[in-house]
């Protein structure tokens, strides 16, 4: 199986982006896949959330500038089969340095090419900053596809349209003609509100089978897990959040193997609100 690199991005913060990267990576590793998580968000949340302490010199900062190799930065995690290239706070300064580089849009691609060339991993997930800055654009210019976690709130719809237009520009400009929208994952679903159901319905109406069947509930245990350096499936395997991410990982694999959405995914013009495949018994107040 050829290594696939998938960016996980949304320019809006607080949508469950990093939570999704961590839990999808851990779930896939536990299913027997070889996974590399690359954290290029200077906030380092994916790094600390998976139990790794951010350290100076252990991020992609120097390889992004053409110095050193990304292979030397790979660290093991506590989850067998899952490795990470960590982030550090100083990575925030890399955008200025990258902008001065020739071919600045492909610095990330050049840095990770040796890792991809080894074909050691089934999947490489890139946790992008919550912005459309140079680091995120570098990741999108290198990735095979993009997963967009999207909070079940009205303003999230506007951000989604920006992402879609960006993919079109990457195609048209030739910066990355192969990138595609892998899927949209609805997160922080609160079954007690009509708004959440309305947002899901609207996204399904516009994007149809690009929307994952799995919907991640708003769950207080998901919020607690990162402070222990664990994925939710490790912190509280019986929680509704853990069950949802396990279901999502299986759906992700199924789509990856078939190249098509699962049988329960709504068609393009679906008008009925989809029913989440997860319980909402444990919720967190908005």
Coordinates of C-alpha atoms in Angstrom, one line a residue:
X1 CA 0.0 0.0 0.0
X2 CA 1.4 3.4 -1.0
X3 CA 1.7 6.0 1.7
X4 CA -1.1 8.5 1.7
X5 CA -0.6 11.9 3.2
X6 CA -3.8 13.6 4.5
X7 CA -4.0 17.1 5.9
X8 CA -6.5 17.8 8.6
X9 CA -7.4 21.5 8.5
X10 CA -9.9 24.2 9.2
X11 CA -9.0 27.9 9.4
X12 CA -11.5 28.2 12.3
X13 CA -10.1 27.2 15.7
X14 CA -12.0 25.1 18.3
X15 CA -13.7 22.8 15.8
X16 CA -12.1 19.5 17.0
X17 CA -9.3 19.5 14.4
X18 CA -6.5 18.3 16.7
X19 CA -8.8 16.0 18.6
X20 CA -9.7 14.4 15.3
X21 CA -6.1 14.0 14.2
X22 CA -5.1 12.4 17.5
X23 CA -8.0 10.0 17.8
X24 CA -8.0 8.9 14.2
X25 CA -4.3 8.3 14.3
X26 CA -4.6 6.2 17.5
X27 CA -7.6 4.3 16.3
X28 CA -5.9 3.4 13.0
X29 CA -2.8 2.3 14.8
X30 CA -4.8 0.1 17.1
X31 CA -6.4 -1.4 14.0
X32 CA -2.9 -2.5 12.8
X33 CA -2.0 0.4 10.5
X34 CA 1.3 2.2 10.5
X35 CA 0.7 5.9 11.1
X36 CA 2.8 9.0 11.3
X37 CA 1.3 12.2 12.8
X38 CA 3.1 15.4 11.8
X39 CA 2.3 18.4 14.0
X40 CA 2.9 21.7 12.2
X41 CA 0.7 23.8 14.5
X42 CA 2.9 25.9 16.7
X43 CA 0.4 25.5 19.5
X44 CA 1.7 21.9 19.8
X45 CA -1.6 20.6 20.9
X46 CA -1.3 17.4 18.9
X47 CA 2.1 16.8 20.3
X48 CA 1.2 17.3 24.0
X49 CA -2.2 15.7 23.5
X50 CA -0.6 12.4 22.4
X51 CA 1.8 12.4 25.4
X52 CA 4.9 14.0 23.9
X53 CA 6.6 17.0 25.5
X54 CA 7.4 19.7 22.9
X55 CA 11.2 20.2 22.7
X56 CA 13.3 22.8 20.9
X57 CA 14.8 21.4 17.7
X58 CA 12.4 18.5 17.4
X59 CA 10.0 20.1 14.9
X60 CA 10.1 20.4 11.1
X61 CA 11.4 24.0 11.5
X62 CA 14.9 23.3 10.1
X63 CA 13.9 20.8 7.4
X64 CA 11.4 23.3 6.1
X65 CA 14.3 25.6 5.4
X66 CA 16.3 22.9 3.7
X67 CA 18.4 22.1 6.8
X68 CA 18.6 18.5 8.1
X69 CA 16.2 15.7 7.5
X70 CA 12.7 15.0 8.7
X71 CA 13.7 11.3 9.2
X72 CA 15.8 12.2 12.2
X73 CA 12.8 13.9 13.9
X74 CA 10.4 10.9 14.0
X75 CA 9.6 9.8 17.6
X76 CA 7.7 6.8 18.9
X77 CA 4.6 7.3 20.9
X78 CA 3.0 5.1 23.6
X79 CA 0.7 3.6 20.9
X80 CA 2.4 0.8 19.0
X81 CA 2.4 1.6 15.2
X82 CA 2.0 5.4 15.7
X83 CA 4.9 7.7 15.4
X84 CA 5.1 11.5 15.5
X85 CA 7.1 14.5 14.2
X86 CA 6.4 16.9 17.0
X87 CA 5.8 20.7 16.9
X88 CA 7.4 23.4 19.0
X89 CA 6.5 27.0 19.8
X90 CA 9.3 28.4 17.7
X91 CA 7.7 26.9 14.6
X92 CA 5.5 30.0 14.6
X93 CA 8.5 32.0 13.3
X94 CA 9.0 29.6 10.4
X95 CA 6.4 31.3 8.3
X96 CA 8.5 34.4 7.9
X97 CA 11.6 32.3 7.0
X98 CA 9.6 30.2 4.5
X99 CA 8.1 33.2 2.8
X100 CA 11.7 34.3 1.9
X101 CA 12.5 30.9 0.4
X102 CA 12.4 30.1 -3.3
X103 CA 9.5 27.9 -4.1
X104 CA 8.1 28.7 -0.6
X105 CA 4.9 26.8 -1.3
X106 CA 6.7 23.5 -1.5
X107 CA 9.0 23.6 1.5
X108 CA 6.9 21.1 3.4
X109 CA 6.7 18.7 0.5
X110 CA 10.5 18.8 0.1
X111 CA 11.0 18.3 3.8
X112 CA 8.8 15.2 4.0
X113 CA 9.7 13.6 0.7
X114 CA 12.4 11.3 2.3
X115 CA 9.7 10.1 4.8
X116 CA 7.2 9.3 2.1
X117 CA 9.9 7.7 0.0
X118 CA 10.5 5.1 2.6
X119 CA 6.9 3.9 2.2
X120 CA 7.0 2.9 5.9
X121 CA 3.6 4.3 6.8
X122 CA 0.1 3.6 5.5
X123 CA -1.1 7.1 6.5
X124 CA 0.6 10.3 7.3
X125 CA -1.7 12.9 9.0
X126 CA -0.8 16.5 9.2
X127 CA -2.3 18.6 11.9
X128 CA -2.4 22.2 10.4
X129 CA -2.6 25.5 12.3
X130 CA -6.1 27.0 12.6
X131 CA -5.4 29.5 9.8
X132 CA -4.8 29.6 6.1
X133 CA -1.2 30.8 6.5
X134 CA 2.0 29.6 4.9
X135 CA 2.3 26.4 7.0
X136 CA -1.3 25.3 6.2
X137 CA -0.8 26.2 2.5
X138 CA 2.4 24.1 2.4
X139 CA 0.6 21.1 3.9
X140 CA -2.2 21.4 1.3
X141 CA 0.3 21.8 -1.5
X142 CA 1.8 18.4 -0.5
X143 CA -1.1 16.4 0.7
X144 CA -3.1 13.8 -1.3
X145 CA -6.3 14.8 0.4
X146 CA -7.9 16.9 3.1
X147 CA -10.2 16.1 6.0
X148 CA -12.2 19.1 7.3
X149 CA -13.5 18.7 10.9
X150 CA -16.5 21.1 11.1
X151 CA -18.3 22.1 14.3
X152 CA -22.1 21.9 14.1
X153 CA -22.6 25.7 14.3
X154 CA -23.8 28.2 11.7
X155 CA -20.6 30.2 11.1
X156 CA -18.7 27.0 10.4
X157 CA -20.5 26.9 7.0
X158 CA -18.7 30.0 5.8
X159 CA -15.3 28.6 6.6
X160 CA -16.1 25.4 4.7
X161 CA -16.8 27.3 1.5
X162 CA -13.4 29.0 1.8
X163 CA -11.7 25.6 2.1
X164 CA -13.5 24.3 -1.0
X165 CA -12.5 27.3 -3.0
X166 CA -8.9 26.9 -1.9
X167 CA -8.8 23.3 -3.2
X168 CA -10.0 24.6 -6.5
X169 CA -7.3 27.2 -6.6
X170 CA -4.6 24.5 -5.8
X171 CA -5.9 22.5 -8.8
X172 CA -6.1 25.5 -11.2
X173 CA -2.7 26.9 -10.3
X174 CA -1.0 23.5 -10.6
X175 CA 0.4 23.8 -7.0
X176 CA -1.3 20.5 -6.2
X177 CA -3.5 19.1 -8.9
X178 CA -4.1 15.8 -7.2
X179 CA -5.4 17.1 -3.8
X180 CA -9.1 16.2 -3.2
X181 CA -11.5 16.7 -0.4
X182 CA -11.3 13.4 1.5
X183 CA -14.3 14.2 3.7
X184 CA -16.1 16.5 6.1
X185 CA -16.4 15.3 9.7
X186 CA -19.2 16.9 11.7
X187 CA -18.0 17.5 15.3
X188 CA -19.4 18.8 18.6
X189 CA -22.9 17.7 17.8
X190 CA -25.4 18.6 20.5
X191 CA -28.6 16.6 20.0
X192 CA -30.4 18.9 22.4
X193 CA -30.4 21.8 19.9
X194 CA -32.2 22.3 16.6
X195 CA -29.3 24.4 15.3
X196 CA -26.9 21.4 15.3
X197 CA -29.3 19.3 13.3
X198 CA -30.0 22.1 10.9
X199 CA -26.3 22.6 10.2
X200 CA -25.7 18.9 9.6
X201 CA -28.7 18.9 7.2
X202 CA -27.3 21.9 5.3
X203 CA -23.9 20.5 5.0
X204 CA -25.3 17.2 3.7
X205 CA -27.5 19.0 1.2
X206 CA -24.5 20.8 -0.3
X207 CA -21.7 18.2 0.0
X208 CA -23.7 14.9 0.0
X209 CA -21.3 11.9 0.1
X210 CA -18.3 13.9 1.0
X211 CA -19.8 14.1 4.5
X212 CA -18.9 11.3 6.8
X213 CA -21.7 9.2 8.1
X214 CA -20.2 9.3 11.6
X215 CA -20.9 12.4 13.6
X216 CA -18.8 13.2 16.7
X217 CA -20.9 14.2 19.8
X218 CA -20.1 17.0 22.1
X219 CA -18.7 15.0 25.0
X220 CA -16.9 16.3 28.1
X221 CA -14.6 13.3 28.2
X222 CA -13.2 14.2 24.9
X223 CA -12.2 17.6 26.4
X224 CA -10.5 16.0 29.4
X225 CA -8.4 13.4 27.5
X226 CA -5.7 15.8 26.1
X227 CA -4.7 16.9 29.6
X228 CA -3.7 13.3 30.3
X229 CA -1.8 13.0 27.0
X230 CA -4.2 10.4 25.8
X231 CA -6.7 9.9 23.0
X232 CA -10.3 9.6 24.1
X233 CA -10.3 5.9 23.2
X234 CA -7.5 5.4 25.7
X235 CA -8.8 7.8 28.4
X236 CA -12.4 6.5 28.5
X237 CA -13.0 3.8 25.9
X238 CA -16.7 3.4 26.9
X239 CA -17.6 7.1 26.4
X240 CA -19.8 8.2 23.5
X241 CA -16.9 10.2 22.1
X242 CA -14.6 7.1 22.1
X243 CA -17.3 5.0 20.4
X244 CA -17.8 7.8 17.8
X245 CA -14.1 8.0 16.9
X246 CA -13.8 4.2 16.6
X247 CA -16.7 4.2 14.2
X248 CA -15.1 7.1 12.3
X249 CA -11.8 5.2 11.9
X250 CA -13.6 2.2 10.5
X251 CA -15.6 4.4 8.1
X252 CA -12.4 6.2 7.0
X253 CA -10.7 2.8 6.2
X254 CA -13.7 1.6 4.3
X255 CA -13.8 4.7 2.2
X256 CA -10.1 4.5 1.6
X257 CA -10.3 1.0 0.4
X258 CA -13.3 1.4 -1.8
X259 CA -12.8 5.0 -3.0
X260 CA -16.5 5.6 -2.3
X261 CA -18.6 6.6 0.7
X262 CA -20.2 4.1 2.9
X263 CA -23.7 2.7 2.2
X264 CA -25.3 4.8 4.9
X265 CA -24.0 8.1 3.5
X266 CA -26.6 10.5 2.2
X267 CA -26.8 11.2 -1.6
X268 CA -26.1 14.7 -3.0
X269 CA -29.6 16.0 -2.7
X270 CA -30.6 14.3 0.6
X271 CA -33.1 16.5 2.4
X272 CA -33.7 14.5 5.5
X273 CA -31.5 15.2 8.5
X274 CA -29.1 12.3 9.0
X275 CA -29.2 10.4 12.3
X276 CA -25.8 10.3 14.0
X277 CA -24.3 6.9 14.5
X278 CA -23.4 7.6 18.1
X279 CA -25.1 8.1 21.4
X280 CA -25.5 11.5 22.9
X281 CA -26.1 10.6 26.5
X282 CA -23.0 12.4 27.7
X283 CA -23.0 16.0 26.6
X284 CA -21.1 19.1 27.5
X285 CA -22.9 22.4 27.9
X286 CA -22.3 24.8 25.0

